[in-house]
Short mmCIF file of C-alpha atoms in Angstrom, two decimals:
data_model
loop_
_atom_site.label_atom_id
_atom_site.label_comp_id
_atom_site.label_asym_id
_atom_site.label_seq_id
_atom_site.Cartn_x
_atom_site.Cartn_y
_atom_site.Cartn_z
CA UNK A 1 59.25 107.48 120.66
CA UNK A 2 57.94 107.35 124.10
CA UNK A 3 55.75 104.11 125.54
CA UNK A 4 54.41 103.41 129.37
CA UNK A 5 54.41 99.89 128.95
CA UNK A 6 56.35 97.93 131.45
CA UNK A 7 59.81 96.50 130.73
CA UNK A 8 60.01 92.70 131.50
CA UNK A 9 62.50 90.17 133.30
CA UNK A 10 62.40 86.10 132.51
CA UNK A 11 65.00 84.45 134.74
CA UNK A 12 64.52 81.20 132.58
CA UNK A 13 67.78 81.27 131.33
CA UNK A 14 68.97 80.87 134.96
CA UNK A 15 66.63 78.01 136.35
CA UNK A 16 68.25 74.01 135.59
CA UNK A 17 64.73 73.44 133.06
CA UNK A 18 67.02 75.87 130.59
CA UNK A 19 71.07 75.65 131.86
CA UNK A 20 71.05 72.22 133.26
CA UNK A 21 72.66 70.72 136.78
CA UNK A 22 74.43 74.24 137.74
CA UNK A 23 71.67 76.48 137.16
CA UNK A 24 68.89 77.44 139.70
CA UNK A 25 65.69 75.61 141.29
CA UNK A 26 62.72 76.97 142.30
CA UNK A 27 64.03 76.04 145.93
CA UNK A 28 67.31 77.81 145.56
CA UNK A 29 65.37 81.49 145.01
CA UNK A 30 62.60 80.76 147.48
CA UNK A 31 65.02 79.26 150.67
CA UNK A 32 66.54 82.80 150.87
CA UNK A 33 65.54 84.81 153.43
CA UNK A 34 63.15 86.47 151.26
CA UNK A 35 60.19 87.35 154.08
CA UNK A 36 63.14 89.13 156.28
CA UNK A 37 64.40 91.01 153.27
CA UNK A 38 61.19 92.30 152.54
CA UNK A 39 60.72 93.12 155.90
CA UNK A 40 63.72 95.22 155.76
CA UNK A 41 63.22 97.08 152.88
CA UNK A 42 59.90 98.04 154.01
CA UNK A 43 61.14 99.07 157.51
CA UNK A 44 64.19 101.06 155.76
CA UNK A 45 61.83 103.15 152.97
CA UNK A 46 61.84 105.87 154.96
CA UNK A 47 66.16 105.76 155.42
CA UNK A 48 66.12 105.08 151.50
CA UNK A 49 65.08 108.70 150.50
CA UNK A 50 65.93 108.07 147.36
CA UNK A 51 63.17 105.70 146.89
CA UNK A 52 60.65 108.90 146.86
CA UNK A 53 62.46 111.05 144.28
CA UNK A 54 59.64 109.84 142.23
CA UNK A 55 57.44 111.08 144.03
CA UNK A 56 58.54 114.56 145.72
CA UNK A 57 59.79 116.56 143.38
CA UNK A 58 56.98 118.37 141.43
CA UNK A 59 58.00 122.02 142.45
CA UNK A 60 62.27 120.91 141.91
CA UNK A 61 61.28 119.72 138.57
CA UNK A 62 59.79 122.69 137.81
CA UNK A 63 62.47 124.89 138.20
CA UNK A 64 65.26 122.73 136.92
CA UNK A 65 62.79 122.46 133.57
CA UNK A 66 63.14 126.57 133.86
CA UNK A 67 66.80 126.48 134.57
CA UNK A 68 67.70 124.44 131.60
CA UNK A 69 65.53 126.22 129.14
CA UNK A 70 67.41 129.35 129.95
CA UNK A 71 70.81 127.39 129.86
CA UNK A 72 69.75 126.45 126.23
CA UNK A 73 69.03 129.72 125.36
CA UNK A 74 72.46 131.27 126.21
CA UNK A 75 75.12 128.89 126.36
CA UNK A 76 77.11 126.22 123.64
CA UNK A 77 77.91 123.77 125.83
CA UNK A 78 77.08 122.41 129.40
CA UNK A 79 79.72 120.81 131.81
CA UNK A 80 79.53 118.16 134.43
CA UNK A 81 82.15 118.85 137.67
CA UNK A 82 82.26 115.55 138.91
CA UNK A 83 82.73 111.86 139.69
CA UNK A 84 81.13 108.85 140.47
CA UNK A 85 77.80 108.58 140.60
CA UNK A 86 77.31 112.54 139.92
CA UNK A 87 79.12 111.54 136.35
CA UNK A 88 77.83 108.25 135.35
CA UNK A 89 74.15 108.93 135.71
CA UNK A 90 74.08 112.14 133.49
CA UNK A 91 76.35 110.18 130.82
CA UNK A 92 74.25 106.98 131.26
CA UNK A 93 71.02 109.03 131.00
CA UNK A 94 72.64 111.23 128.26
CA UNK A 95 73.70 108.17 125.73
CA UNK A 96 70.51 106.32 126.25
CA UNK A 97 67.97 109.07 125.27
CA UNK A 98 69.71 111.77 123.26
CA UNK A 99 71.15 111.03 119.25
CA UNK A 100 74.41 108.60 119.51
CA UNK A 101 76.03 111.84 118.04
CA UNK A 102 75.01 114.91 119.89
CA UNK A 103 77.96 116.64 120.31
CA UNK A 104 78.61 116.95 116.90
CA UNK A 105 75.11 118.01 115.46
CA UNK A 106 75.02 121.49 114.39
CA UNK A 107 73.34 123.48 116.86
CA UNK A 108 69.53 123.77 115.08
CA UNK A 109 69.62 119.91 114.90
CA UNK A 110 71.06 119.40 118.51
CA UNK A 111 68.26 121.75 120.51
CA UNK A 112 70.62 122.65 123.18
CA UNK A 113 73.89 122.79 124.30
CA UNK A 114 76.79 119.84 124.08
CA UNK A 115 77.49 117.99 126.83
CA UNK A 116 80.70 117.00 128.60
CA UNK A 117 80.94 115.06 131.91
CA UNK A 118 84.15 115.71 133.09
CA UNK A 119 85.01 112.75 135.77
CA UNK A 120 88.45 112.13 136.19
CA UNK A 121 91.48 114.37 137.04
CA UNK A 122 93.88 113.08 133.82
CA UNK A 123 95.68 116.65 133.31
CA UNK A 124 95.53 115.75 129.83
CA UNK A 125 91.58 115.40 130.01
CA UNK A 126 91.27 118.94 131.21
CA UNK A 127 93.60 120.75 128.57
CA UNK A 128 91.67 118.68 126.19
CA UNK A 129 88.25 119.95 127.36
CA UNK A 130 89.76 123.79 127.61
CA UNK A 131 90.83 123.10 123.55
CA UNK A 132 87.38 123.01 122.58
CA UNK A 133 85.19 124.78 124.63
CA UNK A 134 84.98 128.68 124.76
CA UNK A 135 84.67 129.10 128.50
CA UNK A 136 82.62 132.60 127.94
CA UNK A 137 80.11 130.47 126.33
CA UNK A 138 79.79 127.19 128.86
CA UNK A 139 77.76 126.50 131.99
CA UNK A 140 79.63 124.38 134.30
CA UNK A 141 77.51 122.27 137.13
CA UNK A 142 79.70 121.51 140.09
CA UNK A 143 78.00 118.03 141.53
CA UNK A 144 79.62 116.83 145.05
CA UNK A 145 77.29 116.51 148.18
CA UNK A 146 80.34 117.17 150.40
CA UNK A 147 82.02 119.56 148.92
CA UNK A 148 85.31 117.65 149.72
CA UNK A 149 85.10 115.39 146.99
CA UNK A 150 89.20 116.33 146.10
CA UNK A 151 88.99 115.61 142.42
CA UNK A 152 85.57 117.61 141.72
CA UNK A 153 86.96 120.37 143.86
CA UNK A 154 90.13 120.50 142.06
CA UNK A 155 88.36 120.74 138.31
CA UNK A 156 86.61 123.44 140.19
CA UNK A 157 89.36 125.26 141.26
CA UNK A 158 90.54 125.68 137.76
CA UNK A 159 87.97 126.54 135.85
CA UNK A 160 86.89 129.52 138.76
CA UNK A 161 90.40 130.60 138.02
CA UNK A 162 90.06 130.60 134.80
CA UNK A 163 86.27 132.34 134.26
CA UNK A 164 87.74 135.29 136.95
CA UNK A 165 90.28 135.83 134.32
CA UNK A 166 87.87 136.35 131.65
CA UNK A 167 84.70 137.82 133.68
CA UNK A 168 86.01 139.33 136.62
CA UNK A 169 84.90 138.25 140.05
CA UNK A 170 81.51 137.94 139.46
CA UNK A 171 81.03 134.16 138.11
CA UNK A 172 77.67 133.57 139.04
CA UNK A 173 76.54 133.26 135.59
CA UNK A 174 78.51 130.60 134.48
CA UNK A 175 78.24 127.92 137.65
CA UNK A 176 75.10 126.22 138.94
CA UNK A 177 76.40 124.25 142.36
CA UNK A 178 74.37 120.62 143.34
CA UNK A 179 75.24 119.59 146.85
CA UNK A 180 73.92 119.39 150.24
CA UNK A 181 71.03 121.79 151.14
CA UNK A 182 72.93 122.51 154.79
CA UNK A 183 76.45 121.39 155.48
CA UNK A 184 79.55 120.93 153.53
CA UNK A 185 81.86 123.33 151.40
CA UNK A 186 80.56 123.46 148.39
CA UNK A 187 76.93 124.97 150.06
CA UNK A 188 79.18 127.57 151.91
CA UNK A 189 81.38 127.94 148.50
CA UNK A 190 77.78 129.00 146.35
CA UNK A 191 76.39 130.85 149.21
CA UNK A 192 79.50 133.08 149.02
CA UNK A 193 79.46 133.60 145.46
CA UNK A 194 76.29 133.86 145.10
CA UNK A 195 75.22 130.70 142.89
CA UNK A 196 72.13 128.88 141.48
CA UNK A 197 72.13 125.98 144.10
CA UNK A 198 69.86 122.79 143.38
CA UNK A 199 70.11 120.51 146.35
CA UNK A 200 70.80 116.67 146.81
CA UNK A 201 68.57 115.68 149.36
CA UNK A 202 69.36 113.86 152.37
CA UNK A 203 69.62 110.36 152.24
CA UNK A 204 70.38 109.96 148.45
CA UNK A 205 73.57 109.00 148.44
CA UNK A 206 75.56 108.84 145.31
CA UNK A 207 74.82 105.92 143.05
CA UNK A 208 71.24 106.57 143.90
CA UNK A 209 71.30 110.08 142.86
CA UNK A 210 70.47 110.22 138.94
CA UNK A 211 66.76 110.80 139.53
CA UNK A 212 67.61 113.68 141.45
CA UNK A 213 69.07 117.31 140.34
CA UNK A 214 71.98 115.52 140.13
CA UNK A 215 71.21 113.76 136.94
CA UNK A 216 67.91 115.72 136.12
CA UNK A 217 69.83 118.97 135.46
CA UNK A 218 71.89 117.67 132.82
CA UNK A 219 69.00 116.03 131.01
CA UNK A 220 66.95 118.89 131.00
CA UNK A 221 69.49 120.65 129.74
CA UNK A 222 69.98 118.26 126.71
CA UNK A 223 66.09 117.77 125.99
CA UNK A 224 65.11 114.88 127.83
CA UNK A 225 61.68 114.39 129.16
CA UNK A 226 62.61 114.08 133.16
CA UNK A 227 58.80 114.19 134.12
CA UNK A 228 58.76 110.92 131.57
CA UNK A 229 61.62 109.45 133.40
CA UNK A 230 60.63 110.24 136.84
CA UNK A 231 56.89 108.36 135.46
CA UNK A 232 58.21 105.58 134.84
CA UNK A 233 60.34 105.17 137.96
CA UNK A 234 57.29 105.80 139.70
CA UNK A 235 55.83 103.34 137.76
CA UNK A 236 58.70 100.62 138.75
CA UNK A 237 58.14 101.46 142.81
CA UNK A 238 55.02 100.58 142.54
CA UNK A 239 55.57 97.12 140.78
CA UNK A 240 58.60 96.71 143.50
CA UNK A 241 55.99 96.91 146.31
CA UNK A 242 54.80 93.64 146.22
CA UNK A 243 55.84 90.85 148.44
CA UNK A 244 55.40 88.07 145.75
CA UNK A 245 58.63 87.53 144.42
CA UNK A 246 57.52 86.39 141.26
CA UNK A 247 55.39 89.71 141.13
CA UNK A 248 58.04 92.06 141.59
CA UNK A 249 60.80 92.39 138.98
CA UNK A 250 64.07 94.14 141.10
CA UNK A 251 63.94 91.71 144.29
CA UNK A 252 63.45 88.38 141.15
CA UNK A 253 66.63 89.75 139.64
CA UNK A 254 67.98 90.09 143.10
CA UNK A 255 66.98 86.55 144.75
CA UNK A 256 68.60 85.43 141.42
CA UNK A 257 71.77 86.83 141.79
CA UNK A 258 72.25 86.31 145.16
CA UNK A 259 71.56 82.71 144.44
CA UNK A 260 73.55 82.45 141.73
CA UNK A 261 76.34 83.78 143.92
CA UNK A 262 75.98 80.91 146.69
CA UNK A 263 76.64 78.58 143.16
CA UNK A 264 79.67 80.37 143.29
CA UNK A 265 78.91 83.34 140.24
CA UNK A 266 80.97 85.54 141.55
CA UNK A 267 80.93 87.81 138.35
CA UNK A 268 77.77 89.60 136.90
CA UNK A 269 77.70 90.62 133.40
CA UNK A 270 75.22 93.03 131.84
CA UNK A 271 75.33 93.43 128.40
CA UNK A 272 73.14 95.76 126.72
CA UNK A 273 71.94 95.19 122.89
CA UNK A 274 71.65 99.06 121.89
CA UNK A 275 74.49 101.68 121.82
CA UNK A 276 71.79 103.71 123.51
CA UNK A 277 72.17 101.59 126.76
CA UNK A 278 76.23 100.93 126.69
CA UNK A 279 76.99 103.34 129.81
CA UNK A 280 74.17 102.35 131.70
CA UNK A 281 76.38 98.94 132.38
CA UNK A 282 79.10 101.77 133.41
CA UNK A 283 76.56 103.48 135.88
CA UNK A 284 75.14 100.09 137.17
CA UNK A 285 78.54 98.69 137.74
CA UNK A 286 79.07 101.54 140.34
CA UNK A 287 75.61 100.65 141.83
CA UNK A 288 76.01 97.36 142.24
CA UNK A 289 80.08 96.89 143.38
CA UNK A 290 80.01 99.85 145.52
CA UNK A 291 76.90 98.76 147.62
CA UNK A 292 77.96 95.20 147.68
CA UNK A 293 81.15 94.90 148.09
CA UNK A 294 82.10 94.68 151.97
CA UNK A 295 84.14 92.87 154.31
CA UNK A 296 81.54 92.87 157.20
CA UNK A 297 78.11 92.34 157.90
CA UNK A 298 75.33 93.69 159.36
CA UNK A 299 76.10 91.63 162.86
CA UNK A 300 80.07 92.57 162.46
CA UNK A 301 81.53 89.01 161.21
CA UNK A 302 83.79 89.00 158.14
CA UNK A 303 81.87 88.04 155.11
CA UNK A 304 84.11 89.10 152.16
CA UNK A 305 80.70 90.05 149.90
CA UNK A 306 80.41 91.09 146.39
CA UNK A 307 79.93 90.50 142.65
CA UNK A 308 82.06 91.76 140.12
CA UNK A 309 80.00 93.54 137.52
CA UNK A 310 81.58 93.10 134.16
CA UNK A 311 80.37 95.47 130.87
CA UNK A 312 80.16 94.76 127.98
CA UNK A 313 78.03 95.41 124.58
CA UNK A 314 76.40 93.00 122.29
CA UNK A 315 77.27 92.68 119.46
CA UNK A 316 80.49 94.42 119.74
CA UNK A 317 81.69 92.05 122.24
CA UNK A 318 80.30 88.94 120.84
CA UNK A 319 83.49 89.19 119.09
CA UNK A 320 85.58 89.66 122.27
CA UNK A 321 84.42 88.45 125.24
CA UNK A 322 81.43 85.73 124.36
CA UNK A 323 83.84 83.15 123.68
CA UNK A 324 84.87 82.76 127.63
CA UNK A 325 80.78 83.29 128.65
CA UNK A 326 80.21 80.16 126.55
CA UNK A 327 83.60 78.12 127.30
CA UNK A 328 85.09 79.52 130.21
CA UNK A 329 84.46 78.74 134.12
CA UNK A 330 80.94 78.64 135.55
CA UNK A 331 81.68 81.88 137.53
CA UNK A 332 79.22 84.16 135.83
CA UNK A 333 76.11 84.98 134.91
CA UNK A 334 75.22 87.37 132.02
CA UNK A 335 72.20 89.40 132.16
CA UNK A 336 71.10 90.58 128.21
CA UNK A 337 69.51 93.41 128.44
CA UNK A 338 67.45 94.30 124.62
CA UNK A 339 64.63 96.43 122.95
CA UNK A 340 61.70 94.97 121.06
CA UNK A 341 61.62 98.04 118.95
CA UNK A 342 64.48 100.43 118.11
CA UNK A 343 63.81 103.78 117.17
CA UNK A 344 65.06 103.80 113.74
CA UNK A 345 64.40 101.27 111.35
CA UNK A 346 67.67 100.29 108.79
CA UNK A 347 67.38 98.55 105.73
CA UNK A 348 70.25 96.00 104.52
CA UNK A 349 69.63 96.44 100.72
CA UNK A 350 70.26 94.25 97.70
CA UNK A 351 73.78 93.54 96.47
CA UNK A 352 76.35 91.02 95.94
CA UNK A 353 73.60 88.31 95.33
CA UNK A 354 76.04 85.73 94.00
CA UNK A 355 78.30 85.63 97.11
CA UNK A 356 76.08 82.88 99.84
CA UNK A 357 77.52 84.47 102.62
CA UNK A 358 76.79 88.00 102.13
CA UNK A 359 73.40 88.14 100.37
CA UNK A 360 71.58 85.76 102.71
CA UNK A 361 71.54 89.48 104.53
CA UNK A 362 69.81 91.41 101.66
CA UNK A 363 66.35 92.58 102.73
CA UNK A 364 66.30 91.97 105.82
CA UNK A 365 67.02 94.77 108.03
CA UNK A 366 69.64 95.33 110.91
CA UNK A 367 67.45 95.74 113.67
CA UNK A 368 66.26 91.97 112.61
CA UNK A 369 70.09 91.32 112.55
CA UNK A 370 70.98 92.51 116.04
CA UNK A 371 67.69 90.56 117.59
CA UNK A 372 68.74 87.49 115.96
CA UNK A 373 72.50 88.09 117.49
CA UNK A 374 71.11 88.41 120.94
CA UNK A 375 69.01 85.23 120.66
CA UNK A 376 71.50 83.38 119.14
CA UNK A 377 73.85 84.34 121.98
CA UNK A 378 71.62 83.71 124.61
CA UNK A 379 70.97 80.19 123.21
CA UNK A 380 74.54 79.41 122.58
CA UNK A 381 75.17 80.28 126.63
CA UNK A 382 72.51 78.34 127.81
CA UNK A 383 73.27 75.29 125.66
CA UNK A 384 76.64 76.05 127.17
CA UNK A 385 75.35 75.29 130.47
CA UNK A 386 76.25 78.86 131.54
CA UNK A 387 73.44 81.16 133.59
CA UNK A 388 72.01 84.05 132.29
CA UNK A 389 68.73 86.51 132.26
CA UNK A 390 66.94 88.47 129.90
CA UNK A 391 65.73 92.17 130.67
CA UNK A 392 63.54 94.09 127.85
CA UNK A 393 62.55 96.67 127.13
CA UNK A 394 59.65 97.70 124.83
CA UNK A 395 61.09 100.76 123.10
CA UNK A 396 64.07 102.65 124.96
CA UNK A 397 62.28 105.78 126.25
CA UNK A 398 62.56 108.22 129.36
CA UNK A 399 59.77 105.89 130.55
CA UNK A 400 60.84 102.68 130.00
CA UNK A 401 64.68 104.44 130.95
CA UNK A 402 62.95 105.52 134.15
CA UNK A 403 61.82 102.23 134.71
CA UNK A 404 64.88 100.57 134.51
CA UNK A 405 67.15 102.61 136.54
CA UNK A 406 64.95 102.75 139.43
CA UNK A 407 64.64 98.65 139.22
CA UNK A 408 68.27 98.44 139.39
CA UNK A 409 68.54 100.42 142.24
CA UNK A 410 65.71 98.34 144.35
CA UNK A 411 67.28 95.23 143.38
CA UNK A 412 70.61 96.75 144.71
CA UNK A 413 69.24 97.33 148.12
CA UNK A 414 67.01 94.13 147.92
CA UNK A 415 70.52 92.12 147.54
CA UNK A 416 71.56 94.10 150.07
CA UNK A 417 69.08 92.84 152.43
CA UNK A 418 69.54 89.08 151.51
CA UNK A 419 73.26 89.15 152.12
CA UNK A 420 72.20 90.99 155.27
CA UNK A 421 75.04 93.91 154.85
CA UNK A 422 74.60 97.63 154.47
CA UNK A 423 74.16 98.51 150.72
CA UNK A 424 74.55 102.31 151.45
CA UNK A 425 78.05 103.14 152.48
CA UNK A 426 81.46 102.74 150.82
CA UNK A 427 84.41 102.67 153.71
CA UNK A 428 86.74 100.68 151.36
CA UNK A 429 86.27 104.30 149.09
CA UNK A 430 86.87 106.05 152.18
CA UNK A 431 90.32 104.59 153.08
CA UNK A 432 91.75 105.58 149.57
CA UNK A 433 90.45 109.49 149.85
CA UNK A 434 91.88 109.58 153.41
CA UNK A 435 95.24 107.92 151.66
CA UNK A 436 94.95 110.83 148.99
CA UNK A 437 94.94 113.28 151.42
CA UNK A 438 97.13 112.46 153.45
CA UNK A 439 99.72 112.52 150.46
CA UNK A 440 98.37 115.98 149.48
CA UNK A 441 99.18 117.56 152.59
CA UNK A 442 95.49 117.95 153.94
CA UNK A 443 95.54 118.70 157.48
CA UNK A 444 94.58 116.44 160.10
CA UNK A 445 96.05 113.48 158.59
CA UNK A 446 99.18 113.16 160.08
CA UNK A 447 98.57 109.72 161.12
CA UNK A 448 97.81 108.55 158.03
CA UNK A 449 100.78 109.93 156.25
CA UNK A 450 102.80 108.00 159.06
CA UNK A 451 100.94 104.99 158.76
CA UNK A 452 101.98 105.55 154.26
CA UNK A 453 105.40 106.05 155.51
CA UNK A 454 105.90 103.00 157.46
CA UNK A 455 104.63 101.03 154.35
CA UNK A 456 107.32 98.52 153.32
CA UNK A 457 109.36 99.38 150.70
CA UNK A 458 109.00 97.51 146.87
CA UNK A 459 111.40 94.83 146.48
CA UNK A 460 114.02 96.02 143.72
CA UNK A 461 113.88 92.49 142.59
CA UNK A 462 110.75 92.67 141.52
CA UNK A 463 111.13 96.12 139.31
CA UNK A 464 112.37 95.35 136.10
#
């Protein structure tokens, strides 16, 4: 079901006519610097490469569209090398537009190969993964822009070992690299062996990479419409060009958050009402604490920034976590995030009728169940006094998919631009991977495994 209608924001549930004293005014969203952050985003477009993958890519799209129709043809299953945000896109992406049970359709039903993102180094994880694929019969797509991404190149390590053993030396049929188009490893590593290369361009980093080859690949691969996603994207930018903030969706949500910070909301929940949208809160929560999480500013002063995205699912965690959102401290805000029309329609039939409780239910149908859950929800957090916004969208497409990705990642960098801090790099990531090297014996980091070493020691007392 595919629709080019526009998904929608309302803030209402954030503003003091709906929450009361500790929500937002009108004067709290507009007393930002709002004219300077649109300033900057406008000035940094052309740093922001992602913001043209939109755009640019006619010929790329092309031959990934080629690549994965030939990976369908020949292969069972399709594997994701990597981490961050060259493992939550494809999953997010995956989830959201393919059946809730792909993997384990028979083939004719499925259309293409099943999927596994592999993005974490658990040794268990990997035997697991070897248990049920036949290697012979998988395409693996190494995904690091670097090439020294240690846990990527480490799943890669193995399973070259492992396809030599079966194929010989020649592997080349069985690994499609994504990485830089010039520097790094992994480019030299494919140029050597002689591997299908797509290319993450400059100035994409990461978490802004799913509308790239980095998450296009996979997608392909499994079915989805990428010209549809890339569409609606498109379609988003040019909504997110205005300069009215009440005209343009990502830098609302934005202003609102940021605000809502400043009331001391320190915690941003997003909690999707489909299964189809459940790791997009996984992919998002990368987005958003990775770009805004820093200890300094743009002018060099301590600022100690951030939200803490929380995920969750409605209605599963109506049942776990709502009771806090509605009781607990005013340190949050919950974005819902719904559909006004699911894909599949399920009737609740007749039966029971003389139990209240349980035929009250009969004849109505779940997707009228699950809307009424999320309005309920949202009601019983406003009355609450608690903040909270509303994102829709009209069916969940690769449109309306395309849409919403590319709005989160504007209002990432719009937030960025209001807590004046740069939204693009990650050196609290960086200190960990030099830490991990240093304990793995990489060279050059000699200082580093001194500066481990002279680490005090744990107190025995507190070891139990």
């Amino acid at each position: 079901m595919q629709t080019t209608q526009p998904i929608r924001i309302d803030i209402n549930g954030i503003m003091q006519e709906t929450v009361g004293p500790r929500g937002l005014t009108r004067e709290d969203l507009t007393t930002l610097p709002i004219a300077a952050a649109f300033e900057g985003l406008k000035a940094k477009r052309g740093q922001m490469r992602w913001r043209e993958l939109p755009h640019n890519q006619t010929e790329i799209v092309a031959d990934l569209e080629a690549t994965a129709a030939d990976i369908r043809a020949k292969f069972e299953n399709f594997v994701v090398l990597g981490i961050g945000g060259s493992a939550l896109g494809p999953i997010a992406v995956h989830q959201a537009l393919c059946h809730l049970r792909y993997n384990e359709l028979p083939a004719a039903k499925r259309g293409g190969p099943r999927l596994y993102v592999e993005d974490n180094v658990d040794p268990e994880r990997m035997a697991a993964l070897l248990d049920v694929i036949d290697i012979e019969k998988t395409m693996f797509n190494v995904i690091t822009k670097s090439g020294s991404t240690s846990e990527t190149m480490s799943q890669l390590l193995i399973i070259t070992d492992l396809l030599r053993k079966k194929l010989g030396e020649d592997i080349s049929t069985h690994i499609i690299a994504t990485t830089d188009a010039e520097k790094g490893n992994l480019i030299k590593i494919a140029g050597r062996e002689g591997w299908k290369t797509f290319y993450v361009p400059d100035g994409v980093g990461g978490r802004f990479s799913e509308l790239c080859p980095v998450g296009l690949l996979a997608a392909a691969v499994c079915g989805v419409d990428i010209r549809a996603l890339l569409v609606g994207a498109a379609a988003m930018d040019a909504r997110s060009q205005s300069e009215n903030l009440f005209q343009n969706p990502a830098c609302l949500l934005a202003a609102a958050q940021v605000a809502s910070m400043r009331k001391g909301c320190n915690i941003h929940v997003l909690m999707p009402y489909a299964d189809g949208l459940k790791y997009v809160s996984d992919w998002y929560a990368q987005l958003w604490a990775e770009s805004l999480g820093k200890r300094y500013g743009n002018d060099g002063s301590e600022i100690y920034a951030g939200q803490t995205p929380v995920k969750a699912l409605g209605v599963t965690d109506q049942h776990s976590q709502v009771q806090l959102y509605t009781e607990g401290p005013f340190d949050k805000v919950i974005t819902f995030l719904g559909v006004d029309e699911y894909r599949t329609t399920t009737p609740i039939p007749a039966g029971y009728l003389d139990i209240p409780d349980v035929s009250f239910l009969c004849g109505h149908t779940q997707n009228e169940l699950i809307a009424a859950e999320q309005a309920a929800t949202q009601y019983a957090v406003g009355k609450s006094g608690h903040m909270y916004s509303v994102i829709t969208l009209p069916v969940l497409s690769a449109h309306t998919l395309g849409q919403l990705l590319y709005m989160f990642e504007v209002m990432t960098a719009f937030a960025g631009e209001l807590l004046q801090l740069n939204a693009f790099d990650q050196p609290g990531v960086e200190e960990g991977k030099n830490a991990t090297y240093a304990l793995l014996g990489k060279p050059g980091y000699d200082a580093m495994r001194a500066e481990l070493a002279a680490a005090p020691a744990p107190n025995p007392a507190y070891i139990i």
